[in-house]
Amino acid sequence: MKKKKAMTERYTLADLENWREAARDIDPPIRLGVFGDPVAHSLSPQMQNAALKQYDISMQYGRFHIRANELRSALRFLRELDFVGVNLTVPHKIAAFEQVDETATGVGAVNTIRLRDKKLIGSNTDGEGFLRAIRSEFSVDVRDLRVMIIGAGGGTGHAIAWQCALENCERLVLVNRTLEKAIMLVDRLRPFFAGPRVLGPVARLEAVPWDEAALRAQLQDIDLIVNATPLGMNPSDATPVPTRLLAPHHMVFDAVYGPSKTALVRAADEAGARGANGLSMLLHQGALSFSIWFDRDAPIDVMRTALL
Ligand code: NAP
């Protein structure tokens, strides 16, 4: 009888290049995964593998450490393999948008790829996952909120900003370390905010520099603050918004998730504001990716339990 091999903790570009060898005798076979750098923290494998098991789908979801300069090669190898699809995480979402063969999203960033006839079809489930997370964490709809996104220049920030624009939220303020990227995104989103909604003296859509004076001035007219930077992935990271700028009326959503509270969620606690980390967004975007790959609803309760 053939000896079965267990999946290893993470694979690399070199493994993808020699996939038949690297993945030989792994049972069930790996036909899904997440590409990222860093990727060791990703909880997607435990969540997606629980869903696959629940539906008796005989395949596994693996973790792939792919660096920014390796994405093109990794996607080239993927086209030739018997994969159903992959997720993309930091730092690949924007670069992948340019490299897939077709896109089913206008976001400018891709977090889900489905393979069809050796073609890579890109889509994005982060925006809808974010909406569902905000609804479940704070019992509010984004369309009624004045939103600030910190890290709007990245793949996740783009997806969240795009979704806020589609929802026609009350107000959207984009903040980014590299301000030019936030300004470019504002230009793309302007048509969504051209409607007749009246909001008083503040602009409905703007990009502002990441400095304390600018944040302080803006935060008076903001309900929901979103961290879409990787700050918080390391326990030693500073909070992207200090406690002194937060107020009890704020809702604070950190897209970063981890085993303990991020510095931003702790800052929200200290300020008397409501805070939540990115675990619920992870769940919802993952469930939506599953639906794209398998054309069926994901077993969301099983996936939620797998994340506990
Ligand atoms: P990305 O495309 O690499 O974007 C990173 C963004 O953060 C950019 O705007 C970048 O600004 C900014 N940034 C990076 N390092 C920074 C620093 N040291 N100080 C200030 N700003 C910094 O990454 P991504 O894929 O969007 O992911 C961002 C984070 O969201 C990751 O932690 C990821 O795990 C998390 N995420 C969570 C979920 C979930 O389901 N919970 C889903 C998606 C992503 P510049 O433009 O100036 O470089």
XYZ file of C-alpha atoms and ligand atoms in Angstrom:
356
model
C 0.000 0.000 0.000
C 1.214 3.535 -0.821
C 2.545 5.415 2.227
C 0.702 8.674 2.907
C 2.584 11.877 3.724
C 1.263 14.691 5.925
C 1.200 18.270 4.686
C 4.136 20.357 5.977
C 3.741 23.676 7.834
C 4.603 25.815 4.811
C 5.811 25.525 1.245
C 8.020 27.838 -0.848
C 8.487 28.833 -4.481
C 11.063 26.039 -4.862
C 8.400 23.530 -3.783
C 5.910 24.924 -6.320
C 8.534 24.583 -9.034
C 8.924 20.895 -8.195
C 5.378 20.415 -7.011
C 4.868 16.837 -8.166
C 7.867 15.827 -6.088
C 7.155 18.120 -3.092
C 3.517 17.083 -2.893
C 3.888 13.403 -3.782
C 1.885 11.016 -1.572
C 0.231 13.847 0.382
C -3.256 12.660 1.003
C -5.687 14.298 0.512
C -3.769 16.334 -2.102
C -3.117 20.063 -1.648
C -5.190 21.890 -4.241
C -5.776 25.206 -2.468
C -3.610 27.573 -0.439
C -2.566 31.041 0.624
C 0.429 32.962 -0.787
C 1.967 35.592 1.495
C 5.039 37.049 3.202
C 4.759 36.715 6.137
C 2.353 33.787 6.029
C 3.116 31.745 9.161
C 0.465 33.683 11.114
C -2.337 32.910 8.626
C -5.310 31.075 10.110
C -6.839 30.459 6.676
C -5.543 26.839 6.468
C -7.276 25.701 9.682
C -10.506 27.438 8.650
C -10.564 26.208 5.033
C -9.423 22.678 5.913
C -12.314 22.393 8.389
C -14.724 23.440 5.611
C -13.255 20.936 3.128
C -13.568 18.144 5.679
C -17.138 19.100 6.537
C -18.183 18.709 2.887
C -16.060 15.576 2.290
C -14.068 17.367 -0.390
C -10.934 15.311 -0.736
C -8.306 18.041 -0.853
C -6.265 20.250 1.482
C -5.418 23.947 1.758
C -1.715 24.755 2.338
C 0.415 27.704 3.355
C 2.946 29.129 0.849
C 5.710 31.546 1.793
C 6.034 33.581 -1.409
C 8.047 36.826 -1.405
C 7.002 39.928 -3.366
C 9.576 39.291 -6.108
C 8.459 35.635 -6.422
C 4.760 36.208 -7.123
C 5.043 36.232 -10.917
C 6.880 32.883 -10.954
C 4.534 31.385 -8.357
C 1.496 32.297 -10.472
C 3.197 30.924 -13.592
C 3.758 27.537 -11.877
C 0.211 27.612 -10.496
C -1.264 27.818 -14.014
C 0.218 24.412 -14.806
C -0.911 22.697 -11.604
C -4.085 20.932 -10.649
C -5.130 23.622 -8.134
C -8.675 24.862 -7.575
C -7.389 28.271 -6.493
C -5.492 30.321 -3.927
C -5.870 33.260 -1.585
C -3.395 36.137 -1.651
C -2.386 38.036 1.429
C 0.153 40.731 2.315
C 1.992 41.993 0.156
C 0.545 40.465 -3.044
C -3.001 41.738 -3.533
C -2.283 44.773 -5.721
C 0.512 43.118 -7.739
C -1.723 40.101 -8.400
C -4.384 42.330 -9.940
C -1.965 43.023 -12.815
C -0.914 39.405 -13.174
C -4.134 37.398 -13.334
C -5.699 36.564 -16.709
C -9.194 37.872 -15.938
C -10.670 39.854 -13.070
C -14.145 39.735 -11.641
C -13.547 42.873 -9.545
C -12.957 46.571 -10.125
C -11.132 47.002 -6.841
C -7.576 47.002 -8.222
C -6.590 44.279 -5.756
C -7.149 40.523 -5.738
C -7.364 38.221 -2.702
C -8.922 35.151 -4.361
C -7.870 33.314 -7.509
C -9.840 30.528 -9.136
C -8.231 28.398 -11.842
C -10.250 27.657 -14.952
C -8.703 25.987 -18.025
C -5.200 27.066 -16.900
C -6.413 30.643 -16.537
C -6.226 32.629 -13.316
C -9.500 34.391 -12.542
C -9.055 37.055 -9.846
C -11.684 38.349 -7.475
C -11.834 40.101 -4.147
C -13.816 39.032 -1.097
C -12.190 41.413 1.414
C -14.688 44.237 0.850
C -17.816 42.130 1.340
C -16.076 40.281 4.199
C -15.392 43.643 5.836
C -19.056 44.714 5.494
C -20.278 41.521 7.129
C -17.681 41.845 9.897
C -18.746 45.422 10.717
C -22.368 44.333 10.811
C -21.643 41.437 13.149
C -19.156 43.266 15.415
C -20.952 46.592 15.820
C -24.556 45.933 14.614
C -24.354 48.835 12.161
C -24.240 49.216 8.392
C -21.245 50.890 6.767
C -23.556 53.008 4.621
C -24.580 54.969 7.737
C -21.036 55.673 8.890
C -18.263 58.213 8.491
C -15.227 55.993 7.899
C -11.475 56.548 8.156
C -9.160 53.946 6.587
C -5.523 53.924 7.690
C -3.333 52.100 5.181
C -5.535 52.945 2.212
C -2.601 52.433 -0.160
C -2.483 48.660 0.352
C -4.544 45.814 -1.088
C -6.853 45.515 1.894
C -7.242 49.280 2.213
C -8.224 49.462 -1.477
C -10.833 46.733 -1.102
C -12.356 48.307 2.012
C -12.386 51.807 0.481
C -14.007 50.477 -2.696
C -16.689 48.721 -0.666
C -17.372 51.860 1.410
C -17.774 53.782 -1.855
C -20.157 51.153 -3.298
C -22.191 51.402 -0.088
C -22.143 55.191 -0.469
C -21.087 55.631 3.157
C -21.648 59.032 4.771
C -18.021 60.084 4.573
C -14.688 58.471 3.673
C -11.258 59.670 4.769
C -8.185 57.871 3.424
C -4.889 57.955 5.305
C -1.648 56.405 4.129
C 2.053 56.540 4.938
C 2.640 57.313 1.246
C 0.024 60.003 0.796
C 0.148 59.972 -3.035
C -1.440 56.502 -3.111
C -4.382 57.702 -1.013
C -4.797 60.736 -3.280
C -4.859 58.476 -6.365
C -7.527 56.314 -4.777
C -9.626 59.374 -3.890
C -9.525 60.352 -7.567
C -10.847 56.934 -8.566
C -13.606 56.985 -5.934
C -14.786 60.546 -6.549
C -17.715 59.586 -8.864
C -19.260 57.520 -6.037
C -19.435 60.579 -3.793
C -20.756 63.070 -6.318
C -24.385 62.591 -5.209
C -26.602 65.054 -3.399
C -25.943 63.868 0.172
C -25.334 66.943 2.336
C -22.999 66.698 5.293
C -22.127 70.195 6.450
C -18.742 71.859 6.153
C -16.502 68.733 5.958
C -15.677 67.043 2.651
C -17.356 63.666 2.045
C -14.231 62.189 0.492
C -10.640 63.182 1.110
C -7.065 61.962 1.538
C -5.147 63.289 4.512
C -1.523 62.918 5.626
C -0.687 60.569 8.452
C 0.223 63.053 11.155
C -1.263 63.669 14.534
C -2.696 67.133 13.828
C -4.452 65.955 10.659
C -5.834 62.829 12.347
C -7.032 64.793 15.379
C -8.916 67.278 13.183
C -10.550 64.494 11.145
C -11.492 62.168 13.982
C -14.150 64.517 15.315
C -16.171 63.735 12.183
C -15.496 59.996 12.035
C -17.496 57.051 13.458
C -15.482 54.036 12.266
C -11.670 53.829 12.203
C -10.157 50.943 10.227
C -6.554 49.783 10.393
C -5.610 48.211 7.051
C -1.845 48.347 7.632
C 0.099 45.337 8.939
C 0.884 47.309 12.148
C -0.182 45.035 14.968
C 1.013 41.770 13.411
C 4.054 41.917 15.690
C 3.300 42.244 19.393
C 5.921 45.049 19.597
C 4.159 47.202 16.923
C 2.903 50.621 18.022
C -0.783 51.391 17.641
C -1.506 53.195 14.343
C -3.796 55.597 16.258
C -2.793 56.534 19.818
C -5.304 56.343 22.681
C -5.272 60.123 23.128
C -6.902 60.577 19.689
C -9.716 58.090 20.325
C -13.072 58.926 21.912
C -15.914 56.783 23.302
C -18.096 57.386 20.214
C -15.548 55.682 17.926
C -15.819 52.165 16.567
C -12.327 50.795 15.930
C -11.807 47.885 13.534
C -8.352 46.364 13.212
C -8.072 44.159 10.101
C -5.084 42.539 11.803
C -5.946 39.511 13.908
C -3.905 37.511 16.373
C -4.086 35.414 19.514
C -3.976 38.456 21.813
C -5.446 41.966 21.505
C -3.628 44.229 19.055
C -2.217 47.551 20.290
C -5.034 49.364 18.461
C -7.794 47.328 20.091
C -6.122 47.910 23.466
C -6.019 51.653 22.712
C -9.749 51.546 21.892
C -10.443 49.785 25.206
C -8.475 52.415 27.099
C -10.356 55.247 25.377
C -13.748 53.689 26.163
C -14.381 53.090 22.451
C -15.679 49.854 20.924
C -12.941 47.770 19.293
C -12.737 44.555 17.268
C -9.925 42.719 15.536
C -9.962 41.172 12.060
C -11.029 37.640 12.950
C -14.634 38.098 11.793
C -13.427 39.631 8.508
C -11.111 36.651 8.047
C -14.077 34.317 8.532
C -16.387 36.112 6.103
C -13.841 36.747 3.349
C -12.778 33.094 3.653
C -16.357 31.847 3.401
C -16.867 33.967 0.276
C -13.637 32.599 -1.260
C -14.862 29.052 -0.581
C -18.083 29.858 -2.437
C -16.107 31.144 -5.429
C -14.051 27.950 -5.601
C -16.901 25.479 -5.107
C -20.040 27.322 -6.286
C -21.797 26.612 -3.001
C -22.330 28.218 0.376
C -19.506 27.647 2.848
C -20.134 25.847 6.152
C -19.637 29.071 8.076
C -20.334 27.696 11.561
C -17.703 24.995 11.094
C -15.226 27.607 9.852
C -15.989 29.881 12.818
C -15.443 27.029 15.271
C -12.124 26.198 13.604
C -10.902 29.720 14.359
C -11.702 29.570 18.090
P -0.227 45.586 1.668
O -0.913 45.506 0.364
O 1.229 45.288 1.746
O -0.486 47.088 2.233
C 0.111 47.555 3.352
C -0.426 48.959 3.695
O 0.059 49.285 4.984
C 0.049 50.067 2.768
O -0.926 51.080 2.754
C 1.333 50.553 3.461
O 1.609 51.924 3.222
C 0.964 50.390 4.900
N 2.113 50.072 5.749
C 2.901 48.982 5.677
N 3.833 49.019 6.660
C 3.607 50.175 7.338
C 4.248 50.781 8.452
N 5.299 50.219 9.063
N 3.780 51.966 8.891
C 2.727 52.547 8.282
N 2.078 52.008 7.211
C 2.530 50.844 6.757
O -0.908 44.642 2.753
P -2.395 44.088 2.776
O -2.475 42.807 2.023
O -3.313 45.173 2.424
O -2.571 43.668 4.329
C -2.610 44.633 5.346
C -2.997 43.977 6.654
O -4.370 43.616 6.672
C -2.226 42.691 6.981
O -1.890 42.717 8.340
C -3.220 41.588 6.745
O -2.994 40.462 7.573
C -4.513 42.287 7.154
N -5.674 41.661 6.505
C -6.612 41.048 7.267
C -7.722 40.482 6.671
C -8.752 39.811 7.506
O -9.536 39.051 6.955
N -8.816 40.084 8.775
C -7.889 40.521 5.298
C -6.931 41.159 4.554
C -5.817 41.710 5.179
P 2.474 52.440 1.949
O 1.475 52.551 0.833
O 3.016 53.737 2.390
O 3.521 51.387 1.699
